[in-house]
Coordinates of C-alpha atoms and ligand atoms in Angstrom, one line a residue:
A231 CA -12.4 -16.6 30.8
A232 CA -12.2 -18.9 28.1
K233 CA -16.0 -18.8 28.4
A234 CA -16.7 -15.0 28.2
E235 CA -14.5 -14.3 25.7
G236 CA -14.6 -17.7 23.6
R237 CA -18.4 -18.9 23.6
N238 CA -18.5 -18.3 19.9
N239 CA -15.4 -19.7 18.5
Y240 CA -12.6 -21.8 19.3
R241 CA -10.1 -19.8 20.1
F242 CA -9.9 -21.6 24.3
F243 CA -6.9 -21.3 26.0
L244 CA -6.1 -24.9 26.4
P245 CA -3.9 -26.2 28.8
S246 CA -1.9 -28.9 27.0
M247 CA -1.0 -30.0 23.7
H248 CA -3.3 -33.2 24.4
E249 CA -6.6 -31.1 24.8
R250 CA -5.2 -28.8 21.9
V251 CA -5.4 -32.0 19.5
K252 CA -8.3 -33.5 21.1
E253 CA -10.5 -29.6 20.3
R254 CA -9.1 -29.8 16.9
K255 CA -10.1 -33.5 16.2
T256 CA -14.2 -32.3 17.7
I257 CA -14.2 -29.1 15.2
E258 CA -12.6 -31.9 12.4
E259 CA -15.7 -34.1 13.5
D260 CA -18.2 -31.3 13.6
L261 CA -17.2 -29.3 10.3
R262 CA -18.3 -33.0 8.3
N263 CA -21.4 -32.7 10.6
A264 CA -21.9 -29.0 9.1
L265 CA -21.4 -29.6 5.6
E266 CA -23.9 -32.4 5.3
H267 CA -26.8 -30.8 7.5
D268 CA -26.5 -27.6 6.3
Q269 CA -24.8 -25.2 9.1
L270 CA -22.4 -23.1 6.7
E271 CA -24.0 -20.1 5.4
L272 CA -22.5 -17.5 3.0
F273 CA -22.5 -13.7 4.1
Y274 CA -22.1 -11.0 1.5
Q275 CA -19.7 -7.6 2.1
P276 CA -20.5 -4.6 -0.6
K277 CA -17.7 -3.8 -2.8
V278 CA -17.9 -0.4 -3.9
D279 CA -16.7 2.4 -6.6
C280 CA -14.3 4.4 -4.9
L281 CA -15.0 7.8 -6.7
S282 CA -18.8 7.2 -7.1
E283 CA -18.9 4.7 -4.0
K284 CA -22.2 3.1 -5.9
V285 CA -21.8 -1.2 -5.1
V286 CA -20.0 -2.9 -7.7
G287 CA -20.0 -6.4 -6.4
A288 CA -19.9 -8.4 -3.3
E289 CA -17.8 -10.9 -1.7
A290 CA -18.8 -14.3 0.0
L291 CA -17.6 -14.8 3.5
V292 CA -18.1 -17.9 5.1
R293 CA -19.6 -18.5 8.2
W294 CA -20.5 -21.3 10.7
N295 CA -23.5 -21.5 12.6
H296 CA -22.7 -24.2 15.0
P297 CA -25.6 -25.7 16.7
E298 CA -24.3 -25.2 20.3
R299 CA -21.4 -22.2 20.2
G300 CA -23.1 -20.0 17.7
L301 CA -22.0 -18.4 14.7
I302 CA -17.9 -19.2 14.1
L303 CA -16.1 -17.0 11.6
P304 CA -13.6 -18.7 8.9
G305 CA -10.2 -17.7 10.7
D306 CA -11.5 -20.5 13.1
F307 CA -12.4 -23.5 11.0
I308 CA -10.4 -23.0 7.1
S309 CA -7.6 -23.9 8.3
V310 CA -9.0 -27.1 9.9
A311 CA -10.8 -27.7 6.7
E312 CA -7.6 -27.7 5.3
E313 CA -5.5 -29.9 7.2
C314 CA -8.6 -32.3 7.4
G315 CA -9.4 -32.8 3.8
L316 CA -12.3 -30.7 3.8
I317 CA -11.5 -27.9 1.9
N318 CA -12.1 -29.0 -1.7
K319 CA -15.7 -30.0 -0.3
L320 CA -16.6 -26.9 1.7
G321 CA -15.0 -24.4 -1.2
A322 CA -17.1 -26.1 -3.9
W323 CA -19.9 -25.8 -1.9
V324 CA -18.9 -22.2 -1.1
L325 CA -18.9 -21.2 -4.9
R326 CA -22.0 -23.1 -6.2
E327 CA -23.2 -21.4 -3.5
A328 CA -22.3 -18.0 -4.1
C329 CA -23.3 -18.2 -7.9
K330 CA -26.2 -19.2 -7.6
Q331 CA -27.1 -16.7 -5.5
T332 CA -25.6 -13.9 -7.5
Q333 CA -27.8 -15.8 -10.5
I334 CA -30.8 -15.0 -8.1
W335 CA -30.1 -11.4 -8.0
R336 CA -29.5 -10.8 -11.3
E337 CA -33.3 -12.5 -11.9
N338 CA -34.6 -10.5 -9.3
G339 CA -33.8 -7.3 -10.7
M340 CA -30.7 -6.1 -8.5
P341 CA -28.0 -4.2 -9.6
E342 CA -25.6 -6.6 -11.6
L343 CA -22.9 -7.3 -9.0
R344 CA -19.8 -9.3 -9.1
M345 CA -18.9 -11.8 -7.2
A346 CA -15.6 -12.6 -5.4
V347 CA -15.1 -16.0 -4.0
N348 CA -12.4 -16.3 -1.5
L349 CA -9.6 -20.0 -2.6
S350 CA -7.7 -21.6 -0.3
P351 CA -3.7 -22.9 -1.9
A352 CA -5.2 -26.5 -1.4
Q353 CA -8.6 -25.8 -3.5
F354 CA -5.8 -23.5 -6.0
Q355 CA -4.0 -27.0 -6.7
D356 CA -6.9 -29.5 -6.5
A357 CA -7.0 -30.9 -9.9
D358 CA -10.9 -30.8 -10.2
L359 CA -10.7 -26.8 -9.7
L360 CA -11.4 -26.4 -13.2
R361 CA -14.2 -28.7 -13.7
T362 CA -15.7 -27.4 -10.9
V363 CA -15.9 -23.8 -11.7
T364 CA -16.8 -24.6 -15.3
R365 CA -19.5 -26.5 -14.4
T366 CA -20.4 -24.0 -11.6
I367 CA -20.7 -21.1 -14.1
E368 CA -22.5 -23.3 -16.7
T369 CA -25.7 -24.6 -14.0
T370 CA -25.5 -21.2 -12.7
K371 CA -25.6 -19.4 -16.0
L372 CA -23.3 -16.5 -14.8
P373 CA -22.1 -14.0 -17.5
H374 CA -18.3 -13.7 -18.5
G375 CA -16.5 -11.7 -15.8
T376 CA -19.1 -12.0 -13.1
L377 CA -17.0 -14.1 -11.0
E378 CA -14.0 -13.3 -9.7
L379 CA -11.8 -15.4 -7.3
E380 CA -9.5 -14.1 -4.9
I381 CA -6.0 -16.1 -4.0
T382 CA -3.0 -15.0 -1.9
E383 CA 0.6 -14.6 -2.8
S384 CA 1.6 -17.7 -1.3
I385 CA -0.7 -19.7 -3.8
L386 CA 1.3 -18.2 -7.2
M387 CA 5.0 -19.1 -5.4
N388 CA 4.1 -22.4 -4.6
N389 CA 4.5 -23.6 -7.7
P390 CA 4.6 -20.4 -10.7
E391 CA 4.5 -22.7 -13.8
K392 CA 1.1 -24.8 -12.6
A393 CA -0.2 -21.4 -11.5
V394 CA 0.3 -19.6 -14.7
S395 CA -1.4 -22.4 -16.4
T396 CA -4.2 -22.1 -14.0
L397 CA -4.7 -19.2 -13.8
K398 CA -4.8 -18.9 -17.7
E399 CA -7.8 -21.3 -18.1
L400 CA -9.6 -19.4 -15.6
K401 CA -8.8 -16.3 -17.4
K402 CA -10.4 -18.3 -20.5
L403 CA -13.8 -19.0 -18.2
G404 CA -14.2 -15.3 -18.1
V405 CA -12.7 -15.7 -14.3
G406 CA -11.3 -12.6 -12.8
I407 CA -8.2 -13.3 -10.2
A408 CA -7.6 -10.8 -7.7
I409 CA -4.6 -11.3 -5.5
D410 CA -5.7 -11.0 -1.7
D411 CA -3.8 -9.5 1.1
F412 CA -1.5 -8.4 -1.0
G413 CA 1.6 -7.3 0.7
T414 CA 1.6 -9.0 2.8
G415 CA 3.0 -12.2 1.1
Y416 CA 6.2 -12.6 -1.2
S417 CA 5.4 -11.9 -4.7
S418 CA 7.7 -10.2 -6.9
L419 CA 7.1 -7.8 -9.2
N420 CA 8.2 -10.3 -12.0
Y421 CA 5.4 -12.7 -10.7
L422 CA 2.9 -10.0 -11.3
K423 CA 3.7 -9.4 -14.5
R424 CA 3.7 -12.5 -15.4
F425 CA 0.5 -13.8 -13.8
P426 CA -3.1 -13.1 -15.5
V427 CA -4.5 -11.4 -13.0
T428 CA -7.5 -8.9 -12.7
S429 CA -6.9 -7.4 -9.2
I430 CA -4.8 -6.6 -6.7
K431 CA -6.3 -6.0 -2.9
I432 CA -4.0 -4.0 -0.6
D433 CA -3.9 -5.6 2.7
R434 CA -6.1 -3.7 5.4
S435 CA -3.0 -3.7 7.8
F436 CA -1.8 -1.6 5.4
V437 CA -4.8 0.4 5.4
N438 CA -5.9 0.8 8.7
D439 CA -2.7 3.8 9.3
I440 CA -2.8 5.2 6.4
N441 CA -3.4 8.7 7.7
V442 CA -1.0 8.7 10.7
D443 CA 1.9 5.9 9.2
Q444 CA 4.4 7.6 6.6
D445 CA 5.6 4.0 5.6
D446 CA 2.1 2.4 5.1
K447 CA 1.6 5.5 3.4
A448 CA 4.1 5.4 1.2
I449 CA 3.1 1.5 0.5
V450 CA -0.2 2.2 -0.4
D451 CA 0.7 4.8 -2.9
A452 CA 3.3 2.3 -4.4
V453 CA 0.5 -0.6 -4.7
I454 CA -1.9 1.8 -6.6
G455 CA 0.7 2.5 -8.8
L456 CA 2.1 -0.2 -9.2
G457 CA -1.2 -1.9 -10.3
H458 CA -2.6 0.7 -12.1
S459 CA 0.8 0.6 -14.2
L460 CA -0.1 -3.5 -15.1
H461 CA -3.7 -2.5 -15.8
L462 CA -4.6 -4.0 -12.4
A463 CA -7.9 -2.4 -10.7
V464 CA -6.8 -1.8 -7.1
V465 CA -8.7 -2.7 -3.7
A466 CA -8.3 -1.5 -0.9
E467 CA -10.1 -3.3 2.0
G468 CA -10.4 -3.0 5.5
V469 CA -11.9 0.9 5.4
E470 CA -13.2 1.8 8.4
Q471 CA -13.0 5.6 8.2
V472 CA -14.2 8.1 5.9
E473 CA -10.4 9.7 6.4
Q474 CA -9.0 6.3 4.9
L475 CA -11.6 6.7 1.7
Q476 CA -10.8 10.4 1.3
Y477 CA -6.9 9.5 1.3
L478 CA -7.4 6.3 -1.2
Q479 CA -9.9 8.5 -3.4
N480 CA -7.8 11.2 -4.1
K481 CA -5.0 8.0 -4.9
G482 CA -6.9 6.9 -7.8
C483 CA -7.6 3.5 -5.7
D484 CA -10.5 1.8 -7.7
F485 CA -12.6 0.3 -5.2
I486 CA -13.1 -0.3 -1.6
Q487 CA -14.4 -2.7 1.0
G488 CA -14.5 -2.3 4.4
F489 CA -16.8 -1.7 7.9
L490 CA -17.6 2.1 6.5
F491 CA -19.6 0.9 4.0
S492 CA -20.5 -2.6 6.0
R493 CA -19.6 -5.7 7.5
P494 CA -20.5 -9.2 5.3
L495 CA -24.5 -9.5 6.0
P496 CA -26.1 -12.2 5.5
V497 CA -28.2 -12.7 2.4
R498 CA -31.5 -10.6 3.4
D499 CA -29.6 -7.9 4.9
F500 CA -27.4 -7.6 2.1
E501 CA -30.2 -7.2 -0.4
E502 CA -31.8 -4.5 2.0
W503 CA -28.7 -2.8 2.0
V504 CA -28.4 -2.5 -1.5
R505 CA -31.8 -1.7 -1.8
D506 CA -31.2 1.6 0.6
R507 CA -28.5 2.3 -0.9
R508 CA -29.4 2.3 -4.7
E509 CA -31.9 4.9 -2.9
N510 CA -29.5 7.2 -2.1
H511 CA -26.8 6.5 -3.8
A512 CA -24.8 10.0 -4.0
A513 CA -24.9 10.0 -0.2
P514 CA -21.4 9.9 1.3
P515 CA -21.4 7.2 4.3
L516 CA -23.6 8.3 6.9
S517 CA -21.1 8.0 10.0
T518 CA -17.5 7.6 10.5
S519 CA -18.0 5.4 13.6
I520 CA -18.5 1.6 13.4
P521 CA -21.1 -0.2 15.1
N522 CA -20.6 -3.1 17.1
D523 CA -22.4 -5.9 16.3
Ligands
C2E839 P1 -10.2 -12.1 3.3 O1 -11.0 -12.8 2.2 O2 -9.2 -11.1 3.6 O3 -11.4 -11.2 3.9 C1 -11.7 -10.1 4.6 C2 -11.8 -9.9 6.0 O4 -12.1 -9.1 6.5 C3 -13.2 -10.9 6.0 O5 -13.1 -11.1 7.7 C4 -13.9 -9.6 6.8 O6 -15.0 -9.5 7.3 C5 -12.9 -8.8 7.3 N1 -13.5 -7.2 7.1 C6 -14.0 -6.7 5.9 N2 -13.6 -5.3 6.2 C7 -13.2 -5.2 6.9 C8 -12.9 -4.1 8.3 O7 -13.0 -2.4 7.6 N3 -12.5 -3.9 9.2 C9 -12.3 -5.6 9.7 N4 -11.3 -5.4 11.1 N5 -12.1 -6.4 8.6 C10 -12.7 -6.1 7.8 P2 -13.7 -13.0 7.8 O8 -14.8 -13.1 7.2 O9 -13.5 -13.5 9.5 O10 -12.8 -13.9 6.8 C11 -11.6 -14.0 6.7 C12 -10.8 -14.8 5.8 O11 -11.3 -16.1 6.2 C13 -10.7 -14.5 4.8 O12 -10.0 -13.0 4.6 C14 -10.0 -15.3 3.6 O13 -9.0 -15.5 3.5 C15 -10.9 -16.5 4.8 N6 -12.1 -17.4 4.3 C16 -13.5 -16.3 4.2 N7 -14.3 -17.2 3.4 C17 -13.8 -17.5 2.7 C18 -13.9 -18.9 1.6 O14 -15.3 -19.0 1.4 N8 -13.2 -20.0 1.5 C19 -11.5 -19.7 2.3 N9 -10.9 -20.7 1.4 N10 -11.7 -18.6 2.4 C20 -12.4 -18.0 2.6
MG840 MG1 -10.7 -12.5 0.2
MG841 MG1 -7.6 -9.7 2.2
MG842 MG1 -7.3 -11.6 5.2

């Protein structure tokens, strides 16, 4: 069963603690190797304006092309990278790659897109973060406001004072800050007010049942209202159905990400997607069903 299900990832069913430790060690060694041998790749998921349905940006999502195991998703290696101290190196690579790609698109006449990059807690706490971001923006000549970093609520809670000062510095650099998976963590309204963030992303667990679950509906409505009263852009993630899109459009949500528009795509496919869409940008999503990949 492990073979059928898990050929492409590390979620093997393992018999013992010992095996699990060994498995993690293997991932760790492979991951070091991956960084040196160009096995990481960024996929891009479009972010779309909720009303006009035009693409306004992309989120970079890292993938690992493992020579034996195939494509591995971040859920199966980001936490290992965090634990073994590789996350900063990996994160710096992601940042550089995403910014370079954005610059290439700008030079090649793609529509102006904002680029969102995920930061894990260890990266946010890294003393070199500001330097890395500054240097990356300078070398890739990204205009003010093009880069956005996605962080989670837990990052803000760990050391609020430090977080506020880091966020302020990032803001000076023209970097937007999105709170990812909003609603799943513990940030209080007070924190939201104090932190210079630019947008919140409603976690997809709330979006999922938006049309059937009254509680989720209430939460989504509240988050949109809260975001707007604090002058934040509200993004809904995990939109898979036209009905969800319509609900969010009616409620004045600002931006949408989800399989309804597109899965995260390798760079060439993303470019093609944007081109196709630009040619028929007024068209609504073509179908309510999500193709399996
Ligand atoms: P996230 O930042 O919340 O990213 C959204 C995840 O939801 C992505 O999974 C995306 O493929 C998936 N998704 C998007 N739309 C839909 C949808 O309509 N339905 C469903 N079911 N899923 C959808 P992915 O790429 O596997 O990434 C998982 C998480 O790994 C990300 O969650 C983020 O926290 C982390 N991650 C990804 N790339 C990086 C990275 O470069 N650095 C760091 N530190 N973390 C990363
Ligand atoms: Mg994200
Ligand atoms: Mg998210
Ligand atoms: Mg997430």
